[in-house]
Amino acid sequence: MTLLSIKNLTLAIGDTEILHDVDLSMQAGEIAAITGESGSGKSMTALSVMGLLPTGSKTTGRIMLDDTDILDVTEKHLCTLRGNVMGMVFQEPMTALNPVQTIGAQVAETILIHEGTTKAQAHARAADMLRKVGLDMSPNRYPHELSGGQRQRVVIAMAIALRPKLLIADEPTTALDVTTQATILDLLRDLVREFEMGLLIITHDLAVVANIADQIIVMQNGRVVESGATQTLLRNMQHPYTKALFDASRHRVDLPPKIAGDPLLNVKDVARDYPMPRTTVFGKRPKFRALDAITFQIEQGERVGLVGESGCGKSTLTHAILGLEDVQRGQITLAGSPVFTDNRPNLSVRRRMQVVFQDPYSSFNPRHKVRRLISEPWHLLPTPPADADASITRALREVGLQAGDADKYIHEFSGGQRQRIAIARALIVEPDLIIFDEAVSALDVSVRAQVLDLIADLCRKRRLAYLFISHDLTVVRGVTDRVLVMKAGQIVEQGDSEQVFTAPTHPYTKTLLAAAPRLPELDKV
Amino acid sequence: MIRYAGKRLLSLVLSLIAASIVIFAVIEVIPGDPASFMLGVNARADTLEALRDQMGLNDPLHVRYFNWVTGMLTGDFGTSWTYKTPVVDLVNDRIWVSLPLAVYALILSTLIAFPAGIIAASRRGGPADMSIMGATQLGVAIPNFWFAMILVLIFAINLRWFSAGGFPGWDNPALAIKSLTLPAIALALPQAAILARVMRSSLLDTLGEDYIRTARAKGLTRRQALWRHAVRNALIPVLTIIGLQFSFLLAGGIIIEQVFFLPGLGRLIFQSISGRDLIVVESVVMLLVFVVIVVNFAVDIAYGAVDPRLRSKS
Amino acid sequence: MTRNIIFGGVLTTLFTGLAILSFFYTPYDIQSLDIPNKLHPPNGANWLGTDHFGRDILSMIMMGARTSIAVAVLAVGIGICVGIPLGLLAAARRGSLLDEVIMRGNDLVFAFPSLVIAILITAIFGASAINAIIAIGIFNIPVFARLSRGAALPIWERDFILAARVSGKSSFRISIEHILPNITNLMIVQGTIQFSLGILAEAALSYIGLGAQPPTASWGRMLADAQTLTSIAPHTALIPGLAIVLMVLGLNLLGDGLRDWLDPRLRRGRV
C-alpha cells in the first residue's frame, strides 16, 4: 500500500527554485532513504512533506500522504496531521528540545495536543514511551541533564508517541558519535518494524543508507537523479552522479610507502587535569582528568592516525602538542626540544609544526585576504622570507590553487577550496609535522576524496609527517601508517593501521569498528 | 536551587560592601568641612573642634566607615546638617512617594510592552509590527521630562483631568494614585518602548530556535508554539532589562519629581546636594543602590525559576 | 532597510550641519536680550519664535545642537576609549581573576543609578559641560566593556584564532589584529545608540541645571526655562523638545539601519 507519494514537487523560496519536479513514493512499513550532498534539497523535501517550509516558499505538485494532499490542505488540518499521522526527528539533538521543560512534559505534549486525555494519563503514556525508546530515567529530568544520544531518544519518543504512519528523520545521527549512531539506527529500525511505520530517512552517509534502507533516492541540485530498491540500485547504478557519489565514499587514497626516519615527536607519560565546579562551597575543586599517561612517538615522514569519540581528549592532546597549553605531568618534545618551557610555548619548536582545523568556515578571519591569511605562520620566523610573493604563489600552486587567489577574500571560496587554503597555510613554513584535526570531516564525500588525494600527493613530493585526527575510521585507515585509539583520556590501543583495523585487540576498538557503518563490497552483493 | 540562591546572595552582600566603600570614598574626597559648614564662617575654633569631635569627624577613616555602615544596619542614618533632623525621618517621608512611583511606572511599562512586543513578534513584518515598531522608535526618542511637560499641558492645563503637580499624601489612596498617574505615564512610556523592542527581538530569536520547529512538528499551531515554548524562553533577557529599568525608573524619578513638584527622594537628594548636606546624599544614594542591588538579586532568582539550567549548574 | 539609514542620516546631518553652521552664522545673536519682542510665536522674522528674553529660538536651537553633540560625542568617546580596551582585555584573559574583577567592576557601576551619580559628580565638581561629559562618559564605559567582551568571547573560540596562536601571536596582538576588526561593526552601532542616549542625558542634566551653564545654550535648559510658560507660549516648550526627539530619532534610525546593513548574515541574504 502506498503511504507517501510525491509527484512533480517544485519548490521556490523567493525567486530561487530549490526543488525541481521531485518524484518519489514509498510503501507503508518501508524504510526509504534520501541521500545526496549538501545543497541537494533533501532536507527541503522532508520539510515539504511536514508542511514546515520557511515563510515565502511556493510549492507546486502533489504530496499525497494516504489520501490527503499535504499541499492542498489548510494549516489547521496540517496541525492535526503533524505529530499524529506523521512525526519528525531532527539533526541537532542538543537544540531540538525546549530547555525549560522536562522531557516527560515535552513527550506528553504530543499526546495532549491531539487527544482529549487527562494530563495524568498523557504523562503516564509519555513515561511509557520514554522507556520504549530505551531511556530508563525519570521523565522529570531537563534536557540539559541528558547526553546527545539520550536527547535524540527523547525527540524520537516525541515523534512516535502517537504511532504515526510516517516518521521522517533528517540526518538523525549526524551529530552523534559512531557507537551512539549505531544504537539510534537500531532503535529506529526496530520501532519501524514494530509499529509498521514508514520511515523516510535523510542522510549524507551512504554507508548508513546502504545498511538501513529498503529504497534509496539519490538527489542532486534539487532533483531526484535516481531511485530504486537498495539491492537493485547498489548493483546496477544508472546515473553517473550516483556512481560518482558511491565511488567517492569508497575512495581509497593511494598513499606512497613510508620512508622511515629519525624520531620526531615524542609524547611521554602526559597527563592533563581540568578543574571542575565545586561540589561543596569550601571544598577542594574536583578534577577532571582529560589526558592520562599518554605515551607515543611519531617518526619523521610517518603518518599517524588518532581515533576516538567526542570528549575522549583528542583536542586537549592537540593543544598540548602544539604547546598552546601546558600539561601537568610528562613531557612533549619535538626533535628533542620541549614544546613548552618556563610557562610559555617554545616558538622555535612551534615553527616546525602546523595545524589544519575541521571547520573551513571558521578557520579564517573573514576580514583578511588570502595572502595575509596563509602567510600568518611567518610570524614564527625571525624574519619573513625575502621572496614572500613567490612563496605564497608556490604554496597556493602546491594545493592546486592559482597565484591570483592570493588577493581574494575567504568568502569567495568553497568549503573544499578553503581546506586547501588551510593546508597551504600549514605548508608555508615547511613544517616537519602537521596536525590534521578532523580536517575532512565537514566536507562532502566527493570534495573529501579530492582533499585526501591532495594530502597523499603532498606525501609524494616531500617527507611529511602528520597526526591525522578523525572520528571516521575508514578515512583514517586510508591515509595513515599507524593508528592510536583513544578513550576517556587514555590510548587504549596503538599499532600498524591495517593490523588494528583488521585484527583489533582492545574491546573498545572492536566496538568502534563494529558500530561503524560500512558500504557493502559491491562485487560480493 | 538553594545553592544557586546562596551564590546570588553572597554576590549581593559583596556588591553592597563594594558599593558602600565607593560611596563613602566619593563623599570623603569632596572638599569642604561639614562642621564649619554647619557653624558658619565666623565660628570659633574650639566650638568647631568640639563639634567635629561630636560628629566623629576626627576619627580615623576606617572607624568612620565602620560607624556609618553599622549605623545604617541598625536604622541610624545620621542627622541631616541642614534640616537638623534624623536622615531616617527625612527618607521615610519621601520614599513613599518615590518607590510607589517607580513601581507604578514599572507595572505600566510592563503591561504596555509585553503585549506590544508579543504582537509585533508574532506578526513580524506585518502592518501591526510596523506600526508598533514605529511607535517604539518614537517612544525611545522622547525625553521623559519633556513628555511630562506635554502631559501637563494637555491633561492638567487644557483638559483639567489631573492636577499639574503636588502630592496629597496617602491618607486618601485614590487621590494619591491619581496624582502619581501622570508622572508614572511620563516615566513609563519611553521605558515601555525599550522593553517592547527587547521583548520583540528576544521572541524573534526564540522563534528561530530548533525546539520551536520540534514543537511545530508535534502538531502545535504557530500560536501554541509561541505561547507554550517561545514566551518563557524569551523572558530571560527581558527580565534583565526589567531589572535595569527599575533602577532607571527610581533615579529617573528625580527629574520627573521636579516637573510635578513631588516631594520624593529625588527632590530630597537634589536639595541636599545644593545644600552640601552630604550625610543625606550619602545615605540616600546608598539606599537607592541597595534597592537596585536587591532588585537585581530578585531578577537573578527569577532567572533560576525560569531556567532549570541555572538551578542545577554549580 | 536602507530607508532607515537615509532618513536617520538626513536628520543627523541636519543637526550636525546646524551645529557646525552656528560657529560661523546664526540668524541672531543669542547673547543680546530683546525683552519687548519676548515670547513671539514663529513668524517671518523669527522663524521659530522668541523666548522669554526675546532671543531667537532658531539661533538658540543651533547653539544648543552644538552643546548636545559635543557633550554626547565626547561622552561616547570616553566609553569607547576606556570600555573597549577593558572588554578586549577581559576577553583575552577570560576566566582569570582580572576578567572577574573587570566584569564585577562593570556590574558595580551598573548598580548605581546613573542619573544620581551624574548629579553627584556635577554637584561636587560644579555644574559644567565638562563635568556632564565625565558623568555621562563613566556610564558608557561598562556598556562598551560588556558588549566588546561579549562579542569577543565567541570569536576567541573560532579556529582562526587558534591558527593565529599556533603562529605564535600574543593575545594582545590577536586582540588588535583579529578580534577588533570583527567587532567594529557592532561597536559602531552601539556607538550611535549611546550617542543618542548621551543627547537625552545631556538634556536631562541641563534641564535640572547641572549641564552647560548660561550663557551657553542647551536644549535642556531651554525646556527648563519654558516650563512655567507652557500655557502662554507653548512653542517655547515644543520646539526644543522636538529638536531633541528628532535628533535622537535620527541617530536611532541610523543605528538600526547600520546594524541591518553591516550584519553579514542579513547582507548575504540580500545578495
Coordinates of N, CA, C and O in Angstrom, one line a residue, chain B residues 14-16 18-20 22-23 26-27 29-31 130 134 137-138 140-146 149-150 152-153 157 194 197 240 244 247-248 250-255 258-261 269-270 273-274 276 278 281 285 288-289 292-293 296, chain C residues 1 3-4 104 107-108 110-117 119-120 122-126 146 196-197 200 203-205 207-210 219-220 223-224 226-228 230-231 234 237-242 244-246 248-249 252-253 256 259 266:
Chain B
L14 N 28.4 41.0 48.7 CA 29.7 41.6 48.2 C 29.5 42.9 47.4 O 30.2 43.9 47.6
S15 N 28.4 42.9 46.6 CA 28.1 44.1 45.9 C 27.8 45.3 46.8 O 28.2 46.4 46.6
L16 N 27.0 45.0 47.8 CA 26.6 46.0 48.8 C 27.9 46.6 49.5 O 28.0 47.8 49.6
A18 N 31.0 46.6 48.4 CA 31.8 47.4 47.4 C 31.1 48.7 47.1 O 31.8 49.7 47.2
A19 N 29.8 48.7 47.0 CA 29.1 50.0 46.7 C 29.2 50.9 47.9 O 29.5 52.1 47.7
S20 N 29.1 50.4 49.1 CA 29.2 51.3 50.2 C 30.6 51.9 50.3 O 30.8 53.1 50.7
V22 N 32.6 52.5 47.8 CA 32.7 53.5 46.7 C 32.0 54.8 47.2 O 32.6 55.9 47.0
I23 N 30.8 54.7 47.7 CA 30.1 55.9 48.0 C 30.8 56.7 49.1 O 31.0 57.9 49.1
V26 N 33.8 58.5 47.7 CA 33.4 59.6 46.9 C 33.1 60.8 47.9 O 33.6 61.9 47.7
I27 N 32.3 60.5 48.9 CA 31.9 61.6 49.8 C 33.1 62.1 50.5 O 33.3 63.3 50.8
V29 N 36.2 62.5 49.5 CA 37.1 63.3 48.7 C 36.5 64.7 48.4 O 37.2 65.6 47.9
I30 N 35.2 64.8 48.7 CA 34.6 66.1 48.5 C 35.2 67.2 49.4 O 35.3 67.0 50.6
P31 N 35.6 68.3 48.8 CA 36.2 69.4 49.6 C 35.1 70.0 50.5 O 33.9 69.9 50.2
M130 N 4.9 46.8 12.0 CA 5.4 48.1 11.5 C 5.0 49.2 12.4 O 5.8 50.1 12.8
G134 N 7.3 51.4 14.8 CA 7.4 52.9 14.6 C 7.1 53.6 15.8 O 7.9 54.6 16.2
Q137 N 10.0 53.4 18.2 CA 11.1 54.2 17.7 C 11.0 55.6 18.2 O 11.9 56.2 18.7
L138 N 9.7 56.1 18.2 CA 9.4 57.5 18.6 C 9.5 57.5 20.2 O 10.1 58.4 20.7
V140 N 11.3 55.8 22.2 CA 12.6 55.8 22.7 C 13.3 57.1 22.6 O 14.1 57.5 23.4
A141 N 12.8 57.9 21.6 CA 13.5 59.2 21.4 C 13.0 60.3 22.2 O 13.5 61.4 22.3
I142 N 11.9 60.1 22.9 CA 11.2 61.2 23.7 C 11.8 61.3 25.1 O 11.8 60.4 25.8
P143 N 12.4 62.5 25.5 CA 12.9 62.7 26.8 C 11.7 62.7 27.8 O 10.7 63.4 27.5
N144 N 11.8 61.9 28.9 CA 10.6 61.7 29.7 C 10.1 63.0 30.4 O 9.0 63.3 30.5
F145 N 11.1 63.9 30.7 CA 10.7 65.2 31.3 C 9.9 66.1 30.4 O 9.0 66.8 30.7
W146 N 10.3 66.1 29.1 CA 9.6 66.8 28.1 C 8.2 66.2 27.9 O 7.2 66.9 27.8
M149 N 6.1 67.4 30.5 CA 5.6 68.8 30.3 C 4.4 68.8 29.4 O 3.4 69.5 29.6
I150 N 4.5 68.0 28.3 CA 3.4 67.9 27.3 C 2.1 67.3 28.0 O 1.0 67.8 27.8
V152 N 1.3 67.5 31.1 CA 0.7 68.5 32.0 C 0.0 69.5 31.2 O -1.2 69.9 31.5
L153 N 0.6 69.9 30.0 CA -0.1 70.9 29.2 C -1.4 70.4 28.7 O -2.4 71.1 28.7
I157 N -3.5 71.3 32.2 CA -3.8 72.7 32.0 C -5.0 72.8 31.0 O -6.0 73.6 31.3
I194 N 11.3 50.8 25.0 CA 12.6 50.0 25.0 C 12.2 48.5 25.3 O 12.7 47.6 24.6
R197 N 10.7 46.6 22.5 CA 11.7 46.2 21.4 C 12.5 45.0 21.9 O 12.8 44.1 21.1
T240 N 16.3 40.8 32.6 CA 17.5 41.6 32.8 C 17.1 43.1 32.6 O 17.4 43.9 33.4
L244 N 17.1 46.3 35.2 CA 17.9 47.6 34.9 C 16.9 48.8 34.9 O 17.2 49.9 35.4
S247 N 15.9 50.4 38.3 CA 16.9 51.4 38.8 C 16.8 52.7 38.0 O 16.9 53.8 38.6
F248 N 16.5 52.6 36.7 CA 16.4 53.8 35.9 C 15.2 54.6 36.3 O 15.2 55.8 36.4
L250 N 13.6 54.5 39.2 CA 13.8 55.1 40.5 C 14.6 56.4 40.5 O 14.2 57.4 41.1
A251 N 15.7 56.3 39.7 CA 16.5 57.5 39.5 C 15.9 58.6 38.6 O 15.9 59.8 38.9
G252 N 15.2 58.0 37.6 CA 14.5 59.0 36.6 C 13.5 59.8 37.3 O 13.1 60.9 36.9
G253 N 13.0 59.2 38.4 CA 12.0 59.9 39.2 C 12.5 61.3 39.7 O 11.7 62.2 39.8
I254 N 13.8 61.4 39.9 CA 14.4 62.7 40.3 C 13.9 63.8 39.5 O 13.5 64.9 39.9
I255 N 14.0 63.6 38.1 CA 13.7 64.6 37.2 C 12.2 64.8 37.1 O 11.7 66.0 37.1
Q258 N 10.8 66.8 39.8 CA 11.0 68.2 39.6 C 9.8 68.8 38.7 O 9.3 69.9 39.0
V259 N 9.4 68.0 37.7 CA 8.4 68.5 36.8 C 7.1 68.7 37.5 O 6.3 69.6 37.4
F260 N 6.8 67.6 38.4 CA 5.5 67.6 39.0 C 5.5 68.1 40.5 O 4.5 67.9 41.2
F261 N 6.6 68.6 40.9 CA 6.7 69.1 42.3 C 6.3 68.1 43.3 O 5.5 68.3 44.2
I269 N 17.4 64.5 47.5 CA 18.8 64.4 47.1 C 19.2 65.6 46.4 O 20.3 66.1 46.6
F270 N 18.4 66.2 45.6 CA 18.7 67.3 44.8 C 18.9 68.5 45.7 O 19.9 69.3 45.6
I273 N 22.1 68.1 47.8 CA 23.4 68.3 47.1 C 23.6 69.8 47.0 O 24.7 70.3 47.2
S274 N 22.5 70.6 46.6 CA 22.8 72.0 46.5 C 23.1 72.6 47.9 O 23.8 73.6 48.0
R276 N 24.8 71.0 50.2 CA 26.0 70.4 50.6 C 25.7 69.5 51.9 O 26.6 69.4 52.8
L278 N 25.9 66.4 53.0 CA 26.4 65.2 52.4 C 25.9 64.0 53.1 O 25.9 62.9 52.5
V281 N 22.9 63.0 51.3 CA 23.3 62.5 50.0 C 23.8 61.0 50.1 O 23.4 60.1 49.4
V285 N 21.8 57.9 48.4 CA 22.5 57.2 47.3 C 22.6 55.7 47.7 O 22.3 54.8 47.0
L288 N 19.3 54.0 47.5 CA 18.9 53.7 46.1 C 19.7 52.5 45.6 O 19.2 51.6 44.9
V289 N 21.1 52.5 45.8 CA 21.9 51.4 45.3 C 21.4 50.1 46.0 O 21.4 49.1 45.3
V292 N 18.4 48.9 44.2 CA 18.8 48.4 42.9 C 19.4 47.0 43.0 O 19.1 46.1 42.2
I293 N 20.3 46.9 43.9 CA 21.0 45.6 44.0 C 20.1 44.5 44.5 O 20.1 43.4 44.0
N296 N 18.1 43.5 41.5 CA 18.8 42.6 40.6 C 19.0 41.2 41.2 O 19.0 40.2 40.4
Chain C
M1 N 15.9 48.2 4.1 CA 16.3 48.8 5.4 C 17.2 50.0 5.2 O 17.6 50.7 6.1
R3 N 16.3 52.5 3.9 CA 15.4 53.7 4.2 C 15.7 54.3 5.6 O 15.8 55.5 5.7
N4 N 16.0 53.4 6.6 CA 16.4 53.9 7.9 C 17.7 54.7 7.8 O 17.8 55.7 8.5
R104 N 33.0 42.4 37.4 CA 32.3 42.7 38.7 C 32.3 44.3 38.8 O 31.4 44.9 39.3
D107 N 29.5 45.5 36.8 CA 28.3 45.3 37.5 C 28.0 46.4 38.5 O 26.9 46.9 38.7
L108 N 29.1 46.7 39.2 CA 29.0 47.7 40.3 C 28.6 49.0 39.7 O 27.7 49.7 40.3
F110 N 27.0 49.5 37.0 CA 25.6 49.4 36.6 C 24.6 49.5 37.8 O 23.5 49.9 37.6
A111 N 25.1 49.1 39.0 CA 24.2 49.1 40.2 C 23.9 50.5 40.6 O 22.9 50.7 41.3
F112 N 24.8 51.5 40.3 CA 24.5 52.8 40.7 C 23.5 53.4 39.7 O 23.7 53.4 38.5
P113 N 22.4 54.0 40.2 CA 21.5 54.7 39.3 C 22.3 55.8 38.6 O 22.8 56.7 39.3
S114 N 22.4 55.8 37.3 CA 23.4 56.6 36.6 C 23.1 58.1 36.8 O 24.0 58.9 37.1
L115 N 21.8 58.5 36.8 CA 21.4 59.9 36.9 C 21.9 60.4 38.3 O 22.4 61.5 38.4
V116 N 21.7 59.6 39.3 CA 22.1 60.0 40.7 C 23.6 60.3 40.7 O 24.0 61.4 41.3
I117 N 24.4 59.5 40.2 CA 25.8 59.7 40.2 C 26.2 60.9 39.3 O 27.0 61.7 39.7
I119 N 24.4 63.4 38.9 CA 24.0 64.6 39.7 C 25.1 64.8 40.8 O 25.6 65.9 41.0
L120 N 25.5 63.7 41.4 CA 26.5 63.8 42.4 C 27.8 64.4 41.9 O 28.4 65.3 42.5
T122 N 28.4 66.3 39.2 CA 28.2 67.7 38.8 C 28.1 68.5 40.1 O 28.5 69.7 40.1
A123 N 27.4 68.0 41.1 CA 27.2 68.8 42.3 C 28.6 69.0 43.0 O 28.9 70.1 43.5
I124 N 29.4 67.9 43.1 CA 30.7 68.1 43.8 C 31.6 69.0 43.0 O 32.2 69.9 43.6
F125 N 31.8 68.7 41.7 CA 32.8 69.4 41.0 C 32.2 70.7 40.3 O 32.9 71.3 39.5
G126 N 30.9 71.0 40.5 CA 30.4 72.2 39.9 C 29.7 71.8 38.6 O 30.1 70.9 37.9
R146 N 31.3 45.6 28.5 CA 30.5 44.4 28.5 C 30.2 43.9 27.1 O 30.3 42.7 26.7
S196 N 22.9 58.7 21.1 CA 21.5 59.2 21.2 C 21.2 59.3 22.7 O 20.5 60.2 23.2
L197 N 21.6 58.3 23.5 CA 21.3 58.3 24.9 C 22.1 59.4 25.6 O 21.6 60.1 26.5
L200 N 20.1 62.5 25.2 CA 19.0 62.6 26.2 C 19.5 62.9 27.6 O 18.9 63.7 28.3
A203 N 20.4 66.5 27.9 CA 19.2 67.3 28.0 C 18.7 67.3 29.4 O 18.3 68.3 30.0
A204 N 18.7 66.0 30.0 CA 18.1 65.9 31.4 C 19.0 66.6 32.4 O 18.4 67.3 33.2
L205 N 20.3 66.5 32.3 CA 21.2 67.2 33.2 C 21.0 68.7 33.1 O 20.9 69.4 34.1
Y207 N 18.5 70.3 32.0 CA 17.2 70.6 32.4 C 17.1 70.9 33.9 O 16.5 71.8 34.4
I208 N 17.8 70.1 34.7 CA 17.8 70.3 36.2 C 19.0 71.3 36.6 O 19.3 71.4 37.7
G209 N 19.6 71.9 35.6 CA 20.5 72.9 35.9 C 22.0 72.5 36.1 O 22.8 73.2 36.7
L210 N 22.3 71.2 35.8 CA 23.6 70.7 36.1 C 24.4 70.4 34.9 O 25.5 69.8 34.9
W219 N 19.5 72.6 24.9 CA 18.1 72.3 24.7 C 17.4 72.0 26.1 O 16.3 72.5 26.3
G220 N 18.1 71.3 27.0 CA 17.5 71.0 28.3 C 17.2 72.3 29.0 O 16.1 72.4 29.6
L223 N 14.2 74.0 27.8 CA 12.9 73.4 28.3 C 12.7 73.8 29.7 O 11.5 74.1 30.1
A224 N 13.7 73.9 30.5 CA 13.5 74.3 31.9 C 13.0 75.7 32.0 O 12.0 76.0 32.8
A226 N 11.2 77.1 29.8 CA 9.9 77.2 29.2 C 8.8 76.6 30.1 O 7.6 76.8 29.8
Q227 N 9.3 75.8 31.1 CA 8.3 75.0 31.9 C 7.1 75.8 32.4 O 6.0 75.4 32.3
T228 N 7.4 77.0 33.0 CA 6.3 77.8 33.5 C 5.5 78.5 32.5 O 4.5 79.2 32.8
T230 N 4.4 77.1 29.5 CA 3.8 76.2 28.5 C 2.4 76.7 28.1 O 2.0 76.6 27.0
S231 N 1.7 77.2 29.1 CA 0.3 77.6 28.8 C 0.2 78.9 28.0 O -0.7 79.0 27.1
P234 N 3.3 77.9 24.2 CA 3.6 76.5 24.1 C 4.8 76.3 23.1 O 5.6 75.3 23.3
A237 N 8.2 75.5 24.6 CA 8.5 74.1 25.1 C 8.5 73.1 24.0 O 9.2 72.1 24.1
L238 N 7.6 73.3 23.0 CA 7.5 72.3 22.0 C 8.8 72.2 21.1 O 9.2 71.1 20.8
I239 N 9.3 73.4 20.7 CA 10.4 73.4 19.7 C 11.7 72.7 20.2 O 12.2 71.8 19.6
P240 N 12.2 73.1 21.4 CA 13.4 72.4 21.9 C 13.1 70.9 22.1 O 14.0 70.1 21.8
G241 N 11.9 70.5 22.6 CA 11.6 69.1 22.8 C 11.6 68.4 21.5 O 12.2 67.3 21.4
L242 N 11.0 69.0 20.4 CA 11.0 68.3 19.1 C 12.4 68.2 18.6 O 12.8 67.2 17.9
I244 N 15.1 67.7 20.3 CA 15.7 66.5 20.9 C 15.2 65.2 20.3 O 15.9 64.3 19.9
V245 N 13.8 65.2 20.2 CA 13.2 64.0 19.6 C 13.7 63.6 18.3 O 14.1 62.5 18.0
L246 N 13.8 64.7 17.4 CA 14.2 64.4 16.0 C 15.7 64.0 16.0 O 16.1 63.1 15.2
V248 N 17.5 62.5 18.4 CA 17.6 61.1 18.9 C 17.0 60.1 18.0 O 17.6 59.0 17.7
L249 N 15.8 60.4 17.4 CA 15.2 59.5 16.4 C 16.1 59.3 15.3 O 16.3 58.1 14.8
N252 N 18.9 56.9 16.3 CA 18.4 55.6 16.4 C 18.2 54.9 15.1 O 18.5 53.7 14.9
L253 N 17.5 55.6 14.2 CA 17.2 55.1 12.9 C 18.5 54.7 12.2 O 18.7 53.7 11.6
D256 N 20.0 51.6 13.8 CA 19.2 50.4 13.3 C 19.6 50.0 11.8 O 19.8 48.9 11.5
R259 N 23.0 48.6 11.6 CA 23.1 47.3 12.1 C 22.6 46.3 11.0 O 23.3 45.3 10.7
L266 N 22.5 39.2 7.3 CA 21.4 39.8 6.6 C 21.8 40.2 5.2 O 21.1 40.0 4.3

